[in-house]
GROMACS .gro file of C-alpha atoms in nm:
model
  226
    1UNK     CA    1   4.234   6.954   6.749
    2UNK     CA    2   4.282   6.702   6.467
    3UNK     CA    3   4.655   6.634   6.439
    4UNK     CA    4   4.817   6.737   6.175
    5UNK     CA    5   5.167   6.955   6.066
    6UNK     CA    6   5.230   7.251   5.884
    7UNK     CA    7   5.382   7.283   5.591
    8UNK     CA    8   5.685   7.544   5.537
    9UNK     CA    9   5.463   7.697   5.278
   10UNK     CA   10   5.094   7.675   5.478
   11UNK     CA   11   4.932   8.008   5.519
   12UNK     CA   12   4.842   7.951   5.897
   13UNK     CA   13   5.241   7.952   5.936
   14UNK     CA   14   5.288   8.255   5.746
   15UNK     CA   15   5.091   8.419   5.932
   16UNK     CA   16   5.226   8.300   6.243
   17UNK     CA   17   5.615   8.451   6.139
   18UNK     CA   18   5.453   8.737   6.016
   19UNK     CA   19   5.331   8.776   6.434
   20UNK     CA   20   5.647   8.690   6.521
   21UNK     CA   21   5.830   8.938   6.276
   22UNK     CA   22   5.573   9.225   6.418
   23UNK     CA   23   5.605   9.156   6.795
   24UNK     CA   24   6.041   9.161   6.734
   25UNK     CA   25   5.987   9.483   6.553
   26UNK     CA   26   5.778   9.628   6.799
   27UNK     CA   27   6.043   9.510   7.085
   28UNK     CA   28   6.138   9.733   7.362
   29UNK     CA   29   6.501   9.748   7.446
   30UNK     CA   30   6.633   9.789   7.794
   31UNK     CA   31   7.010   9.699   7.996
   32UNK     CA   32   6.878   9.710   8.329
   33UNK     CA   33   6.962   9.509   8.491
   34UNK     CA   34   7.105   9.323   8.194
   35UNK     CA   35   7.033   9.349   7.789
   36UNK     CA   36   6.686   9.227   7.749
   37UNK     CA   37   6.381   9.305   7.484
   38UNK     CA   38   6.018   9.320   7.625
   39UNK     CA   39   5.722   9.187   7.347
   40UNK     CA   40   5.358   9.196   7.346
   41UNK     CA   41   5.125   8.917   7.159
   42UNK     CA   42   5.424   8.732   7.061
   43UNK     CA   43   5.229   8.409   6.976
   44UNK     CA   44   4.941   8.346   6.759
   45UNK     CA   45   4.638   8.304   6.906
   46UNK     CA   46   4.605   8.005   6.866
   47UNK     CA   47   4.905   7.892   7.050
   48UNK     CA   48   4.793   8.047   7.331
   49UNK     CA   49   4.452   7.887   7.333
   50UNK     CA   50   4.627   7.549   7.285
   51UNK     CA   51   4.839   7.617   7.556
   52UNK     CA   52   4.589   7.738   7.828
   53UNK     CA   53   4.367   7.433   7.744
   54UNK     CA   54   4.642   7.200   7.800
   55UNK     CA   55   4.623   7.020   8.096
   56UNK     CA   56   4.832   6.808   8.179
   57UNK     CA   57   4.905   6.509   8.479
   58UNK     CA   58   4.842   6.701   8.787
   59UNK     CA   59   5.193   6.589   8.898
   60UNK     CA   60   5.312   6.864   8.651
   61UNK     CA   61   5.164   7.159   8.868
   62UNK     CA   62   5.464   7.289   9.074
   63UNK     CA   63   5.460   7.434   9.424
   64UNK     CA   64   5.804   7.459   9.625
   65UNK     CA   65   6.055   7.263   9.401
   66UNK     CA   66   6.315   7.400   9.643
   67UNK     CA   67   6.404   7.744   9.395
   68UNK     CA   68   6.506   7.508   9.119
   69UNK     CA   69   6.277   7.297   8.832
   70UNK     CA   70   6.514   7.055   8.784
   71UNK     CA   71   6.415   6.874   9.072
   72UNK     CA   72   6.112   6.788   8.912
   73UNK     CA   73   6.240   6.667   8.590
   74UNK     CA   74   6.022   6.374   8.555
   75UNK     CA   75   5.727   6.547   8.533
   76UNK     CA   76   5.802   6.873   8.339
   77UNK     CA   77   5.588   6.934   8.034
   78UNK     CA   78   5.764   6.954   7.698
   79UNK     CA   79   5.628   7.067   7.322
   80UNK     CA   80   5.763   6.763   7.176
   81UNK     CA   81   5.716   6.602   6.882
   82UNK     CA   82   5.426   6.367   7.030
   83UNK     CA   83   5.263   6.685   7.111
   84UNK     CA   84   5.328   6.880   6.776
   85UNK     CA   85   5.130   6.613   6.634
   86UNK     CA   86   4.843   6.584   6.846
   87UNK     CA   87   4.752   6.953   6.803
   88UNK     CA   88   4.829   7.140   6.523
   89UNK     CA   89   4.822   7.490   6.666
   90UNK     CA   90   5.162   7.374   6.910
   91UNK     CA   91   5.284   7.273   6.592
   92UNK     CA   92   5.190   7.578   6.384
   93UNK     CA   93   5.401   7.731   6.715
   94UNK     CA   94   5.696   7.532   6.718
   95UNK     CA   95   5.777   7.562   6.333
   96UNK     CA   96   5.724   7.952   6.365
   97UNK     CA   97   6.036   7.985   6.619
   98UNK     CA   98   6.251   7.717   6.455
   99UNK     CA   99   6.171   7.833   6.094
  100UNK     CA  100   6.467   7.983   5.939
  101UNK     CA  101   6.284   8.288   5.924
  102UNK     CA  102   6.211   8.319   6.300
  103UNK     CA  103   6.527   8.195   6.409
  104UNK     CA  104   6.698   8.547   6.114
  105UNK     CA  105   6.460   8.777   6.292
  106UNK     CA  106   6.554   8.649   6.671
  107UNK     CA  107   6.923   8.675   6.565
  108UNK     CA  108   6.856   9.036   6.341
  109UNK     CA  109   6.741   9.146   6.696
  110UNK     CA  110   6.924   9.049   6.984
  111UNK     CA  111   7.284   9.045   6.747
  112UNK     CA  112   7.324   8.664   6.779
  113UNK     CA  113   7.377   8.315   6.663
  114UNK     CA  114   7.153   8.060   6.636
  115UNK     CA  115   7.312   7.831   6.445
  116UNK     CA  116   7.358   7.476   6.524
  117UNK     CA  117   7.112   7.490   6.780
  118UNK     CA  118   6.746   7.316   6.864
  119UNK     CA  119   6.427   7.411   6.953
  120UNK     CA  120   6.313   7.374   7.350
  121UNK     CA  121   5.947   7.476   7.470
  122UNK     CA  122   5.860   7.411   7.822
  123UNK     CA  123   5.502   7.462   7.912
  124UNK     CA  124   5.552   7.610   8.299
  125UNK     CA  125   5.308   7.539   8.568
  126UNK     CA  126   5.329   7.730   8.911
  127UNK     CA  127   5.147   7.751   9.183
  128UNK     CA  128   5.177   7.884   9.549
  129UNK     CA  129   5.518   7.808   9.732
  130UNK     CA  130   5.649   7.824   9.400
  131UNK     CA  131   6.007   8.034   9.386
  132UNK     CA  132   6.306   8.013   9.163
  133UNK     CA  133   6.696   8.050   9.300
  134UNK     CA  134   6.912   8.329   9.110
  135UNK     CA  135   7.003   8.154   8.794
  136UNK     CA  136   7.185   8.282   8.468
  137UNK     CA  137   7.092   8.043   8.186
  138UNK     CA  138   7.454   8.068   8.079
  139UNK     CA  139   7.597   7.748   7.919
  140UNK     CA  140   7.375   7.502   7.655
  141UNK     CA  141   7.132   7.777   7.661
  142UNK     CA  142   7.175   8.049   7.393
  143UNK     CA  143   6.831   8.212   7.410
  144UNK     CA  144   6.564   8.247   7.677
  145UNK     CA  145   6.223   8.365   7.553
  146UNK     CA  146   5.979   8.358   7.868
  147UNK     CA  147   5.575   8.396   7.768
  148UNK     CA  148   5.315   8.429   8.093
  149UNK     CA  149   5.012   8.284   8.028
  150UNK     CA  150   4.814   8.352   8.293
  151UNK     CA  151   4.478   8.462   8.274
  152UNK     CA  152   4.432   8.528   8.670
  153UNK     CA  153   4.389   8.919   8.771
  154UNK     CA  154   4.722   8.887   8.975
  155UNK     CA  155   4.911   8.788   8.694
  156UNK     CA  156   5.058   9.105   8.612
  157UNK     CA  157   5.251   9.070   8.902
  158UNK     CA  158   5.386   8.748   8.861
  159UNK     CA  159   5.639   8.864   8.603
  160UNK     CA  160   6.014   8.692   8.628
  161UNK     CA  161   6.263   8.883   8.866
  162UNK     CA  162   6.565   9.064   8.659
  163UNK     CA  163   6.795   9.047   8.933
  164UNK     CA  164   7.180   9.159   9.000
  165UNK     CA  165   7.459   8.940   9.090
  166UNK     CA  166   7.393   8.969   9.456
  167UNK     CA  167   7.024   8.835   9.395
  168UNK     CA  168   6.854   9.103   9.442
  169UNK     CA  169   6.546   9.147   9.229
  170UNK     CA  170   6.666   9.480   9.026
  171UNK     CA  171   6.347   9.469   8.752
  172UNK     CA  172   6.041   9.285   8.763
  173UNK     CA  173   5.920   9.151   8.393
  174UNK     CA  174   5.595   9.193   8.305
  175UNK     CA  175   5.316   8.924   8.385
  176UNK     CA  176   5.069   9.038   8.119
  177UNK     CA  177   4.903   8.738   7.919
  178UNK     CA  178   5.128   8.660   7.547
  179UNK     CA  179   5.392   8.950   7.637
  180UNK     CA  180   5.766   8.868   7.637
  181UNK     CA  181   6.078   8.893   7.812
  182UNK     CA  182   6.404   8.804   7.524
  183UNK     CA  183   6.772   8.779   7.633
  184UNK     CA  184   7.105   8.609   7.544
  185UNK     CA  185   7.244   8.411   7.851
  186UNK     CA  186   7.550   8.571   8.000
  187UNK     CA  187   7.740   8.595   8.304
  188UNK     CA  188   7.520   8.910   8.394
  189UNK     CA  189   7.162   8.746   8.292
  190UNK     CA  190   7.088   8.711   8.646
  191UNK     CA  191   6.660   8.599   8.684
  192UNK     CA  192   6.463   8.404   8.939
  193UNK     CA  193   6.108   8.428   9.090
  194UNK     CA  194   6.164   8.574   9.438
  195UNK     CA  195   5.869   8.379   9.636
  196UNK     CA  196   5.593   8.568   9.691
  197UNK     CA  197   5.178   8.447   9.648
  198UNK     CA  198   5.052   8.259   9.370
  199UNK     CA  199   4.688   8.273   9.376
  200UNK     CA  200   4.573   8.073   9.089
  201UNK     CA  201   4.794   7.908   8.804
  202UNK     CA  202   5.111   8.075   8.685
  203UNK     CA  203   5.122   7.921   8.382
  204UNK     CA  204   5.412   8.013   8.100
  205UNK     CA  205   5.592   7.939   7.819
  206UNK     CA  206   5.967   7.916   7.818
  207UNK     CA  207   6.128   7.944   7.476
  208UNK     CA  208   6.516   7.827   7.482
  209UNK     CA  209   6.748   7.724   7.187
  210UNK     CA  210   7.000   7.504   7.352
  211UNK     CA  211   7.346   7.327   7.158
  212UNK     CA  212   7.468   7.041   7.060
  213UNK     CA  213   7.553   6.982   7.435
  214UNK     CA  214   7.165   6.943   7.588
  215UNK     CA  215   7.156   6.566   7.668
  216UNK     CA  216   6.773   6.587   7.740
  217UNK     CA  217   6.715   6.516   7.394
  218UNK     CA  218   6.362   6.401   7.470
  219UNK     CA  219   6.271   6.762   7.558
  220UNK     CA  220   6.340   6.916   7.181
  221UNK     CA  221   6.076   7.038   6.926
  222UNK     CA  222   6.238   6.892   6.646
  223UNK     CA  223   6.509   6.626   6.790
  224UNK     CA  224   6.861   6.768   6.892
  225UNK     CA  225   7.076   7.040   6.717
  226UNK     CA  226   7.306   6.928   6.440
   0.00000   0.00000   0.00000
């Protein structure tokens, strides 16, 4: 893909919000085991071919990071600015969620603030061995949108544990390619990945808008919040 950026006024990125407007509207509510919204074909098409046809330093691929992916910060993958220009369609992608329209309809939805914060997209890549400790998201955080991506027939089940405070996996997320699971961090937004086979690639998305407090500045869309 030839690189290039989208303009705030380029059709492709209308279109794109107008996805994005559509999948919010079409959101499925639920408190169990916390406040969350389930979405289906939340990004363009696009996006999601650009994404499953990235491949990136085999290092990247995760197995057993010991239940947390910080331990393997060197070689997590990051829609960053070097990457919104190689390929357009990330690009097209990043300036959807960060547009001011995106970021009213995200807000609209889940009855929150978004101000002064940036743009994070992680592009996550599991494999078998792969698990994730109970963890909240509570602090820089201030959204979590997490996007499967996996084309494998087991993916279904490879969905995001909703869990309760004890760790115990309360509500499984779906798995299904480009669907969604939305929710403001919290002392209650208990999640994890409770270890169980990987046969193929779990590959994801993992939308966040963090503060003015994220120090990995280097991981932002569009350079740090302001």
């Amino acid at each position: 893909m030839a690189a290039m950026t989208a303009t705030p006024s380029s059709p492709v990125l209308k279109t794109a919000l107008a996805g994005l407007h559509g999948a919010l509207a079409r959101a499925r509510e639920d408190v169990t085991p916390f406040r969350h919204w389930t979405l289906d074909d939340v990004l363009p098409e696009a996006a999601c071919q650009a994404l499953v046809e990235w491949e990136p330093e085999p290092t990247s691929v995760a197995g057993d990071t010991g239940g947390r992916r910080e331990t393997r910060n060197g070689a997590r993958v990051f829609v960053e600015p070097q990457a919104r220009a190689r390929d357009a369609r990330l690009d097209v992608m990043a300036r959807m969620f960060d547009a001011p329209e995106g970021r009213a309809a995200i807000e609209a939805l889940c009855d929150t603030d978004l101000a002064h914060t940036a743009l994070r997209l992680e592009l996550s890549l599991d494999t078998d061995g792969f698990w994730l400790e109970p963890h909240t998201d509570i602090g820089a955080k201030k959204l979590t949108l997490l996007i499967p991506l996996s084309e494998h027939p087991d993916a279904e089940q490879w969905g995001t544990d909703l869990m309760n405070a004890e760790g115990d996996s309360v509500v499984r997320s779906s798995g299904r390619f480009n669907s969604g699971t939305l929710f403001v961090p919290g002392d209650d937004t208990w999640h994890g990945f409770v270890r169980r086979p990987i046969t193929g690639l779990r590959r994801g998305l993992i939308v966040n808008f963090v503060d003015t407090t994220w120090r990995a500045t280097q991981e932002l869309a569009f350079g740090p919040a302001i």
